[in-house]
PDB file of C-alpha atoms in Angstrom:
ATOM      1  CA  MET U   1     -98.851 -84.292 108.684  1.00 44.00           C
ATOM      2  CA  THR U   2    -101.519 -85.946 106.619  1.00 44.00           C
ATOM      3  CA  GLY U   3    -102.082 -82.846 104.617  1.00 46.00           C
ATOM      4  CA  ARG U   4     -98.381 -82.673 103.777  1.00 48.00           C
ATOM      5  CA  LEU U   5     -98.202 -86.241 102.629  1.00 44.00           C
ATOM      6  CA  CYS U   6    -101.270 -86.103 100.348  1.00 45.00           C
ATOM      7  CA  PRO U   7     -99.568 -84.289  97.374  1.00 46.00           C
ATOM      8  CA  PHE U   8     -96.836 -86.832  97.257  1.00 41.00           C
ATOM      9  CA  GLY U   9     -99.369 -89.674  97.385  1.00 50.00           C
ATOM     10  CA  ALA U  10    -101.325 -88.010  94.608  1.00 51.00           C
ATOM     11  CA  ARG U  11     -98.210 -87.505  92.605  1.00 49.00           C
ATOM     12  CA  ALA U  12     -97.289 -91.200  92.952  1.00 45.00           C
ATOM     13  CA  THR U  13    -100.813 -92.215  91.930  1.00 57.00           C
ATOM     14  CA  ARG U  14    -100.623 -90.016  88.816  1.00 53.00           C
ATOM     15  CA  ALA U  15     -97.222 -91.465  87.978  1.00 47.00           C
ATOM     16  CA  GLY U  16     -98.607 -94.978  88.310  1.00 51.00           C
ATOM     17  CA  VAL U  17    -101.542 -94.135  86.030  1.00 50.00           C
ATOM     18  CA  PHE U  18     -99.188 -92.553  83.513  1.00 46.00           C
ATOM     19  CA  LYS U  19     -96.963 -95.653  83.462  1.00 45.00           C
ATOM     20  CA  ARG U  20     -99.998 -97.919  82.854  1.00 51.00           C
ATOM     21  CA  LEU U  21    -101.128 -95.739  80.002  1.00 49.00           C
ATOM     22  CA  ILE U  22     -97.656 -95.920  78.422  1.00 48.00           C
ATOM     23  CA  ASP U  23     -97.614 -99.715  78.951  1.00 49.00           C
ATOM     24  CA  LEU U  24    -100.994 -99.962  77.235  1.00 50.00           C
ATOM     25  CA  ALA U  25     -99.757 -97.879  74.245  1.00 54.00           C
ATOM     26  CA  LEU U  26     -96.255 -99.328  74.210  1.00 73.00           C
ATOM     27  CA  PRO U  27     -96.312-102.638  76.040  1.00 85.00           C
ATOM     28  CA  PRO U  28     -93.027-103.916  77.493  1.00 90.00           C
ATOM     29  CA  ARG U  29     -91.247-106.321  75.231  1.00 91.00           C
ATOM     30  CA  CYS U  30     -88.825-109.198  75.966  1.00 94.00           C
ATOM     31  CA  PRO U  31     -85.289-108.067  75.077  1.00 93.00           C
ATOM     32  CA  GLY U  32     -84.666-111.427  73.532  1.00 94.00           C
ATOM     33  CA  CYS U  33     -87.594-112.095  71.229  1.00 93.00           C
ATOM     34  CA  GLY U  34     -89.979-109.103  71.433  1.00 90.00           C
ATOM     35  CA  ALA U  35     -92.824-110.962  73.173  1.00 93.00           C
ATOM     36  CA  THR U  36     -95.035-108.898  75.481  1.00 92.00           C
ATOM     37  CA  VAL U  37     -93.852-109.188  79.110  1.00 91.00           C
ATOM     38  CA  ALA U  38     -94.996-107.722  82.464  1.00 88.00           C
ATOM     39  CA  ASP U  39     -92.219-105.120  82.913  1.00 87.00           C
ATOM     40  CA  GLN U  40     -89.532-103.432  80.960  1.00 85.00           C
ATOM     41  CA  GLY U  41     -86.302-105.325  80.835  1.00 87.00           C
ATOM     42  CA  ARG U  42     -87.782-108.698  81.736  1.00 91.00           C
ATOM     43  CA  PHE U  43     -87.291-111.810  79.633  1.00 95.00           C
ATOM     44  CA  CYS U  44     -90.175-113.957  78.627  1.00 96.00           C
ATOM     45  CA  ALA U  45     -90.700-117.518  79.839  1.00 95.00           C
ATOM     46  CA  ALA U  46     -89.304-118.909  76.586  1.00 96.00           C
ATOM     47  CA  CYS U  47     -86.055-116.900  76.561  1.00 96.00           C
ATOM     48  CA  TRP U  48     -85.200-116.990  80.266  1.00 95.00           C
ATOM     49  CA  PRO U  49     -84.210-120.671  80.331  1.00 95.00           C
ATOM     50  CA  ASN U  50     -81.885-120.064  77.409  1.00 96.00           C
ATOM     51  CA  ILE U  51     -79.775-117.588  79.266  1.00 97.00           C
ATOM     52  CA  ARG U  52     -76.726-119.014  81.067  1.00 96.00           C
ATOM     53  CA  PHE U  53     -75.681-116.760  83.935  1.00 96.00           C
ATOM     54  CA  ILE U  54     -72.016-116.652  84.843  1.00 96.00           C
ATOM     55  CA  GLY U  55     -70.771-116.667  88.409  1.00 95.00           C
ATOM     56  CA  PRO U  56     -68.641-118.603  90.912  1.00 94.00           C
ATOM     57  CA  PRO U  57     -67.124-121.192  90.918  1.00 95.00           C
ATOM     58  CA  TRP U  58     -64.719-119.589  88.474  1.00 96.00           C
ATOM     59  CA  CYS U  59     -61.067-119.021  87.812  1.00 96.00           C
ATOM     60  CA  HIS U  60     -59.615-116.735  90.470  1.00 95.00           C
ATOM     61  CA  THR U  61     -57.642-114.832  87.863  1.00 95.00           C
ATOM     62  CA  CYS U  62     -59.849-114.474  84.738  1.00 95.00           C
ATOM     63  CA  ASN U  63     -63.311-115.523  85.995  1.00 96.00           C
ATOM     64  CA  VAL U  64     -63.898-118.211  83.407  1.00 96.00           C
ATOM     65  CA  PRO U  65     -66.557-120.477  84.961  1.00 95.00           C
ATOM     66  CA  PHE U  66     -65.684-123.933  86.311  1.00 94.00           C
ATOM     67  CA  ASP U  67     -68.023-126.918  86.242  1.00 91.00           C
ATOM     68  CA  HIS U  68     -67.315-127.517  89.930  1.00 92.00           C
ATOM     69  CA  ASP U  69     -65.819-125.759  92.841  1.00 93.00           C
ATOM     70  CA  ARG U  70     -62.017-126.036  92.844  1.00 93.00           C
ATOM     71  CA  GLY U  71     -61.406-123.701  95.741  1.00 89.00           C
ATOM     72  CA  PRO U  72     -61.269-119.896  96.075  1.00 85.00           C
ATOM     73  CA  ASP U  73     -57.752-119.523  94.555  1.00 92.00           C
ATOM     74  CA  ALA U  74     -58.069-122.061  91.748  1.00 96.00           C
ATOM     75  CA  ARG U  75     -56.870-120.936  88.318  1.00 96.00           C
ATOM     76  CA  CYS U  76     -57.600-122.206  84.826  1.00 95.00           C
ATOM     77  CA  ALA U  77     -54.900-123.794  82.715  1.00 95.00           C
ATOM     78  CA  ALA U  78     -54.661-120.699  80.464  1.00 93.00           C
ATOM     79  CA  CYS U  79     -53.973-118.406  83.459  1.00 95.00           C
ATOM     80  CA  LEU U  80     -51.417-120.744  84.944  1.00 96.00           C
ATOM     81  CA  ALA U  81     -49.565-120.788  81.604  1.00 95.00           C
ATOM     82  CA  HIS U  82     -49.935-117.095  80.754  1.00 94.00           C
ATOM     83  CA  PRO U  83     -51.277-114.975  83.648  1.00 95.00           C
ATOM     84  CA  PRO U  84     -53.270-111.981  82.205  1.00 95.00           C
ATOM     85  CA  VAL U  85     -52.490-108.417  83.167  1.00 95.00           C
ATOM     86  CA  HIS U  86     -56.100-107.534  83.700  1.00 97.00           C
ATOM     87  CA  ALA U  87     -57.835-108.089  87.010  1.00 97.00           C
ATOM     88  CA  GLY U  88     -60.540-110.441  85.687  1.00 97.00           C
ATOM     89  CA  VAL U  89     -63.313-110.601  83.152  1.00 98.00           C
ATOM     90  CA  ARG U  90     -66.735-110.203  84.826  1.00 97.00           C
ATOM     91  CA  ALA U  91     -69.521-111.131  82.420  1.00 98.00           C
ATOM     92  CA  ALA U  92     -73.252-111.360  83.259  1.00 98.00           C
ATOM     93  CA  VAL U  93     -74.036-114.189  80.877  1.00 98.00           C
ATOM     94  CA  ALA U  94     -72.433-116.694  78.430  1.00 97.00           C
ATOM     95  CA  TYR U  95     -72.689-115.773  74.813  1.00 97.00           C
ATOM     96  CA  GLY U  96     -75.610-117.712  73.329  1.00 97.00           C
ATOM     97  CA  THR U  97     -78.676-117.198  71.161  1.00 96.00           C
ATOM     98  CA  VAL U  98     -80.600-114.863  73.481  1.00 97.00           C
ATOM     99  CA  ALA U  99     -77.468-113.006  74.732  1.00 97.00           C
ATOM    100  CA  ARG U 100     -76.310-112.509  71.073  1.00 97.00           C
ATOM    101  CA  THR U 101     -79.731-111.174  70.060  1.00 96.00           C
ATOM    102  CA  VAL U 102     -79.774-108.591  72.893  1.00 97.00           C
ATOM    103  CA  ALA U 103     -76.259-107.505  72.041  1.00 97.00           C
ATOM    104  CA  LEU U 104     -76.925-107.152  68.296  1.00 95.00           C
ATOM    105  CA  ARG U 105     -80.167-105.269  68.858  1.00 95.00           C
ATOM    106  CA  LEU U 106     -78.303-102.764  70.985  1.00 96.00           C
ATOM    107  CA  LYS U 107     -75.278-102.514  68.735  1.00 94.00           C
ATOM    108  CA  TYR U 108     -77.031-102.354  65.351  1.00 92.00           C
ATOM    109  CA  GLY U 109     -80.751-102.184  65.908  1.00 92.00           C
ATOM    110  CA  GLY U 110     -81.018 -98.954  67.908  1.00 92.00           C
ATOM    111  CA  ARG U 111     -82.500-100.757  70.951  1.00 92.00           C
ATOM    112  CA  THR U 112     -80.651 -98.423  73.352  1.00 94.00           C
ATOM    113  CA  ALA U 113     -82.945 -99.313  76.251  1.00 92.00           C
ATOM    114  CA  ASP U 114     -81.451-102.723  76.301  1.00 95.00           C
ATOM    115  CA  ALA U 115     -78.332-101.235  77.867  1.00 97.00           C
ATOM    116  CA  GLU U 116     -80.341-100.866  81.073  1.00 96.00           C
ATOM    117  CA  THR U 117     -81.327-104.575  80.893  1.00 96.00           C
ATOM    118  CA  MET U 118     -77.649-105.536  80.521  1.00 97.00           C
ATOM    119  CA  ALA U 119     -76.557-103.265  83.375  1.00 98.00           C
ATOM    120  CA  ALA U 120     -79.171-104.641  85.682  1.00 96.00           C
ATOM    121  CA  LEU U 121     -77.709-108.130  85.296  1.00 97.00           C
ATOM    122  CA  MET U 122     -74.094-106.989  85.248  1.00 98.00           C
ATOM    123  CA  ARG U 123     -74.085-104.938  88.453  1.00 97.00           C
ATOM    124  CA  ARG U 124     -73.852-107.924  90.731  1.00 97.00           C
ATOM    125  CA  HIS U 125     -70.272-108.454  89.482  1.00 97.00           C
ATOM    126  CA  MET U 126     -69.026-104.960  90.180  1.00 97.00           C
ATOM    127  CA  PRO U 127     -65.696-105.224  91.967  1.00 96.00           C
ATOM    128  CA  GLU U 128     -65.513-103.588  95.357  1.00 95.00           C
ATOM    129  CA  GLY U 129     -63.469-100.395  95.390  1.00 96.00           C
ATOM    130  CA  THR U 130     -64.090 -99.498  91.722  1.00 98.00           C
ATOM    131  CA  ALA U 131     -63.155 -95.875  91.237  1.00 98.00           C
ATOM    132  CA  LEU U 132     -64.137 -95.282  87.569  1.00 98.00           C
ATOM    133  CA  LEU U 133     -66.056 -96.949  84.756  1.00 98.00           C
ATOM    134  CA  VAL U 134     -64.345 -96.569  81.323  1.00 98.00           C
ATOM    135  CA  PRO U 135     -66.151 -97.823  78.176  1.00 98.00           C
ATOM    136  CA  VAL U 136     -64.294 -99.218  75.222  1.00 97.00           C
ATOM    137  CA  PRO U 137     -64.401 -96.423  72.681  1.00 97.00           C
ATOM    138  CA  LEU U 138     -65.425 -96.360  69.028  1.00 95.00           C
ATOM    139  CA  HIS U 139     -63.539 -94.492  66.344  1.00 94.00           C
ATOM    140  CA  ARG U 140     -65.125 -91.162  65.657  1.00 92.00           C
ATOM    141  CA  ARG U 141     -66.210 -92.191  62.180  1.00 92.00           C
ATOM    142  CA  ARG U 142     -68.034 -95.256  63.434  1.00 90.00           C
ATOM    143  CA  LEU U 143     -69.538 -93.284  66.299  1.00 92.00           C
ATOM    144  CA  TRP U 144     -70.851 -90.692  63.814  1.00 92.00           C
ATOM    145  CA  TRP U 145     -72.320 -93.477  61.595  1.00 91.00           C
ATOM    146  CA  ARG U 146     -73.963 -95.401  64.449  1.00 91.00           C
ATOM    147  CA  GLY U 147     -74.933 -92.382  66.548  1.00 93.00           C
ATOM    148  CA  TYR U 148     -73.909 -93.854  69.899  1.00 95.00           C
ATOM    149  CA  ASN U 149     -71.317 -96.180  71.541  1.00 96.00           C
ATOM    150  CA  GLN U 150     -73.034 -99.252  72.923  1.00 97.00           C
ATOM    151  CA  ALA U 151     -70.295 -99.737  75.491  1.00 98.00           C
ATOM    152  CA  GLY U 152     -70.801 -96.121  76.618  1.00 97.00           C
ATOM    153  CA  LEU U 153     -74.564 -96.679  77.109  1.00 98.00           C
ATOM    154  CA  ILE U 154     -73.911 -99.795  79.207  1.00 98.00           C
ATOM    155  CA  ALA U 155     -71.332 -97.955  81.296  1.00 98.00           C
ATOM    156  CA  ALA U 156     -73.700 -95.072  81.925  1.00 98.00           C
ATOM    157  CA  ALA U 157     -76.434 -97.450  82.998  1.00 98.00           C
ATOM    158  CA  LEU U 158     -74.052 -99.252  85.279  1.00 98.00           C
ATOM    159  CA  GLY U 159     -72.982 -95.917  86.719  1.00 98.00           C
ATOM    160  CA  ARG U 160     -76.588 -94.951  87.502  1.00 97.00           C
ATOM    161  CA  ARG U 161     -77.227 -98.300  89.197  1.00 97.00           C
ATOM    162  CA  THR U 162     -74.014 -98.471  91.283  1.00 97.00           C
ATOM    163  CA  GLY U 163     -73.105 -94.823  91.847  1.00 97.00           C
ATOM    164  CA  VAL U 164     -69.639 -95.398  90.346  1.00 98.00           C
ATOM    165  CA  PRO U 165     -68.463 -92.473  88.181  1.00 98.00           C
ATOM    166  CA  VAL U 166     -68.254 -92.887  84.387  1.00 98.00           C
ATOM    167  CA  ASP U 167     -65.791 -91.157  82.002  1.00 97.00           C
ATOM    168  CA  VAL U 168     -66.454 -91.863  78.314  1.00 96.00           C
ATOM    169  CA  ARG U 169     -63.498 -89.717  77.196  1.00 95.00           C
ATOM    170  CA  VAL U 170     -60.593 -91.362  79.072  1.00 96.00           C
ATOM    171  CA  LEU U 171     -59.821 -93.728  76.190  1.00 97.00           C
ATOM    172  CA  GLU U 172     -59.691 -92.813  72.468  1.00 96.00           C
ATOM    173  CA  ARG U 173     -59.677 -95.083  69.505  1.00 95.00           C
ATOM    174  CA  HIS U 174     -57.536 -92.775  67.406  1.00 94.00           C
ATOM    175  CA  ARG U 175     -57.045 -95.284  64.548  1.00 91.00           C
ATOM    176  CA  ALA U 176     -59.947 -96.878  62.729  1.00 88.00           C
ATOM    177  CA  THR U 177     -59.844-100.677  62.625  1.00 86.00           C
ATOM    178  CA  PRO U 178     -61.819-103.120  60.404  1.00 78.00           C
ATOM    179  CA  PRO U 179     -64.351-105.564  61.997  1.00 78.00           C
ATOM    180  CA  LEU U 180     -62.684-108.363  63.931  1.00 81.00           C
ATOM    181  CA  ARG U 181     -65.193-111.156  63.271  1.00 79.00           C
ATOM    182  CA  ASP U 182     -63.916-114.062  61.153  1.00 77.00           C
ATOM    183  CA  ARG U 183     -60.326-113.206  62.143  1.00 81.00           C
ATOM    184  CA  SER U 184     -57.997-115.444  64.151  1.00 83.00           C
ATOM    185  CA  PRO U 185     -56.985-114.346  67.720  1.00 81.00           C
ATOM    186  CA  ARG U 186     -53.526-113.412  66.429  1.00 86.00           C
ATOM    187  CA  GLU U 187     -55.032-111.395  63.600  1.00 88.00           C
ATOM    188  CA  ARG U 188     -57.319-109.624  66.012  1.00 88.00           C
ATOM    189  CA  ARG U 189     -54.471-108.652  68.284  1.00 87.00           C
ATOM    190  CA  LYS U 190     -52.401-107.356  65.334  1.00 89.00           C
ATOM    191  CA  THR U 191     -55.419-105.398  63.997  1.00 88.00           C
ATOM    192  CA  VAL U 192     -56.062-103.439  67.279  1.00 90.00           C
ATOM    193  CA  ALA U 193     -52.428-102.946  68.243  1.00 91.00           C
ATOM    194  CA  GLY U 194     -51.766 -99.247  68.767  1.00 92.00           C
ATOM    195  CA  ALA U 195     -55.350 -98.295  68.042  1.00 93.00           C
ATOM    196  CA  PHE U 196     -56.031 -96.851  71.587  1.00 96.00           C
ATOM    197  CA  ARG U 197     -54.549 -94.079  73.605  1.00 96.00           C
ATOM    198  CA  ILE U 198     -55.285 -91.957  76.711  1.00 97.00           C
ATOM    199  CA  ALA U 199     -57.016 -88.729  75.820  1.00 96.00           C
ATOM    200  CA  ALA U 200     -55.194 -85.470  76.412  1.00 95.00           C
ATOM    201  CA  GLY U 201     -55.552 -84.301  80.026  1.00 94.00           C
ATOM    202  CA  LYS U 202     -57.045 -87.601  81.243  1.00 96.00           C
ATOM    203  CA  ARG U 203     -54.044 -89.264  82.827  1.00 96.00           C
ATOM    204  CA  ASP U 204     -54.954 -88.008  86.282  1.00 96.00           C
ATOM    205  CA  ARG U 205     -58.315 -89.749  85.994  1.00 96.00           C
ATOM    206  CA  VAL U 206     -56.471 -93.024  85.552  1.00 97.00           C
ATOM    207  CA  ARG U 207     -53.298 -92.886  87.691  1.00 97.00           C
ATOM    208  CA  GLY U 208     -53.482 -95.007  90.848  1.00 98.00           C
ATOM    209  CA  ARG U 209     -57.137 -95.917  90.470  1.00 98.00           C
ATOM    210  CA  ALA U 210     -59.014 -99.207  90.211  1.00 98.00           C
ATOM    211  CA  LEU U 211     -60.830 -99.128  86.868  1.00 98.00           C
ATOM    212  CA  VAL U 212     -63.531-101.225  85.242  1.00 98.00           C
ATOM    213  CA  LEU U 213     -63.384-101.402  81.466  1.00 98.00           C
ATOM    214  CA  VAL U 214     -66.927-101.801  80.006  1.00 98.00           C
ATOM    215  CA  ASP U 215     -67.855-103.530  76.729  1.00 98.00           C
ATOM    216  CA  ASP U 216     -70.788-105.467  75.319  1.00 97.00           C
ATOM    217  CA  VAL U 217     -69.248-108.822  74.376  1.00 97.00           C
ATOM    218  CA  TYR U 218     -65.928-110.461  75.332  1.00 96.00           C
ATOM    219  CA  THR U 219     -64.718-112.779  72.561  1.00 93.00           C
ATOM    220  CA  SER U 220     -60.935-113.271  72.196  1.00 90.00           C
ATOM    221  CA  GLY U 221     -60.052-110.373  74.480  1.00 93.00           C
ATOM    222  CA  ALA U 222     -57.932-108.644  71.749  1.00 93.00           C
ATOM    223  CA  THR U 223     -59.739-105.267  71.937  1.00 95.00           C
ATOM    224  CA  THR U 224     -60.036-105.178  75.703  1.00 97.00           C
ATOM    225  CA  ASP U 225     -56.405-106.351  76.233  1.00 96.00           C
ATOM    226  CA  ALA U 226     -55.291-103.433  74.039  1.00 96.00           C
ATOM    227  CA  CYS U 227     -57.264-101.053  76.137  1.00 97.00           C
ATOM    228  CA  VAL U 228     -56.031-102.623  79.419  1.00 98.00           C
ATOM    229  CA  ALA U 229     -52.416-102.207  78.293  1.00 97.00           C
ATOM    230  CA  VAL U 230     -52.929 -98.509  77.606  1.00 97.00           C
ATOM    231  CA  LEU U 231     -54.678 -97.866  80.956  1.00 98.00           C
ATOM    232  CA  LEU U 232     -51.996 -99.742  82.975  1.00 98.00           C
ATOM    233  CA  ALA U 233     -49.193 -97.899  81.143  1.00 97.00           C
ATOM    234  CA  ALA U 234     -50.938 -94.664  82.161  1.00 97.00           C
ATOM    235  CA  GLY U 235     -50.704 -95.742  85.798  1.00 98.00           C
ATOM    236  CA  ALA U 236     -53.988 -97.441  86.589  1.00 98.00           C
ATOM    237  CA  ALA U 237     -53.727 -99.534  89.785  1.00 98.00           C
ATOM    238  CA  SER U 238     -55.869-102.306  88.190  1.00 98.00           C
ATOM    239  CA  VAL U 239     -58.309-102.835  85.324  1.00 98.00           C
ATOM    240  CA  THR U 240     -61.215-105.246  85.489  1.00 98.00           C
ATOM    241  CA  ILE U 241     -63.125-106.073  82.317  1.00 98.00           C
ATOM    242  CA  MET U 242     -66.867-106.074  82.609  1.00 98.00           C
ATOM    243  CA  THR U 243     -69.188-107.159  79.797  1.00 98.00           C
ATOM    244  CA  TRP U 244     -72.744-108.273  79.097  1.00 98.00           C
ATOM    245  CA  ALA U 245     -71.727-111.567  77.539  1.00 98.00           C
ATOM    246  CA  ARG U 246     -68.665-113.709  77.266  1.00 97.00           C
ATOM    247  CA  VAL U 247     -67.879-116.408  74.725  1.00 96.00           C
ATOM    248  CA  ILE U 248     -67.277-119.641  76.592  1.00 93.00           C
ATOM    249  CA  ASP U 249     -65.425-122.358  74.726  1.00 79.00           C
ATOM    250  CA  ASP U 250     -66.416-125.969  75.339  1.00 58.00           C
ATOM    251  CA  GLY U 251     -63.000-126.587  76.996  1.00 51.00           C
ATOM    252  CA  ASP U 252     -63.166-123.604  79.293  1.00 52.00           C
ATOM    253  CA  ASP U 253     -65.159-125.383  81.952  1.00 47.00           C
TER     254      ASP U 253
END
């Protein structure tokens, strides 16, 4: 028995040595500021206190955080006035200085490993019974220019951590849209209207299933709402939105 276990122990020892050599050559860096940290994906002591994690107590419908517990079925004023069609917005953190830096480095800086950091903190909010992870798609021209879809990388990392299947081809952004920043919520909704569709042959992947729509940042909800509408029209049982960060207005609490 001992003889059989030795090769595995030796292999583990070699792997540990190899990891230490890599860490010496390329020391792990804080995703927020780039300072050297103990392990990959960890935030430094300066960045960690500036991350606001989102969790209950929150609105039963949209998951916007409350400043105190109002009961398990409490809903925010916005949801009482206009109930959303999605099944909630599960975000790991509130949008802030550190969360923004991580998102921008993944989106524009080529820091693709940060998708793993995001997924590690998002996985705790994965709804039970999720059948499929669907990332918000990029238009093919933007995908070609950037080289990757940040939402797809996050969805893939979530899939590896949770065992939930991922399909990056369910949704298509068949019409290119301009950047939404600096536009009003109404302008954003108008800009993305009709920009998404179910890919040919993918309706069976959607019909009757509980889906999680994955993106990096939830701002006004214009893009994700457009995707949710298409998925529900194709027969999805429910669509929960899951993101790394969520913009929280001062009045949301």
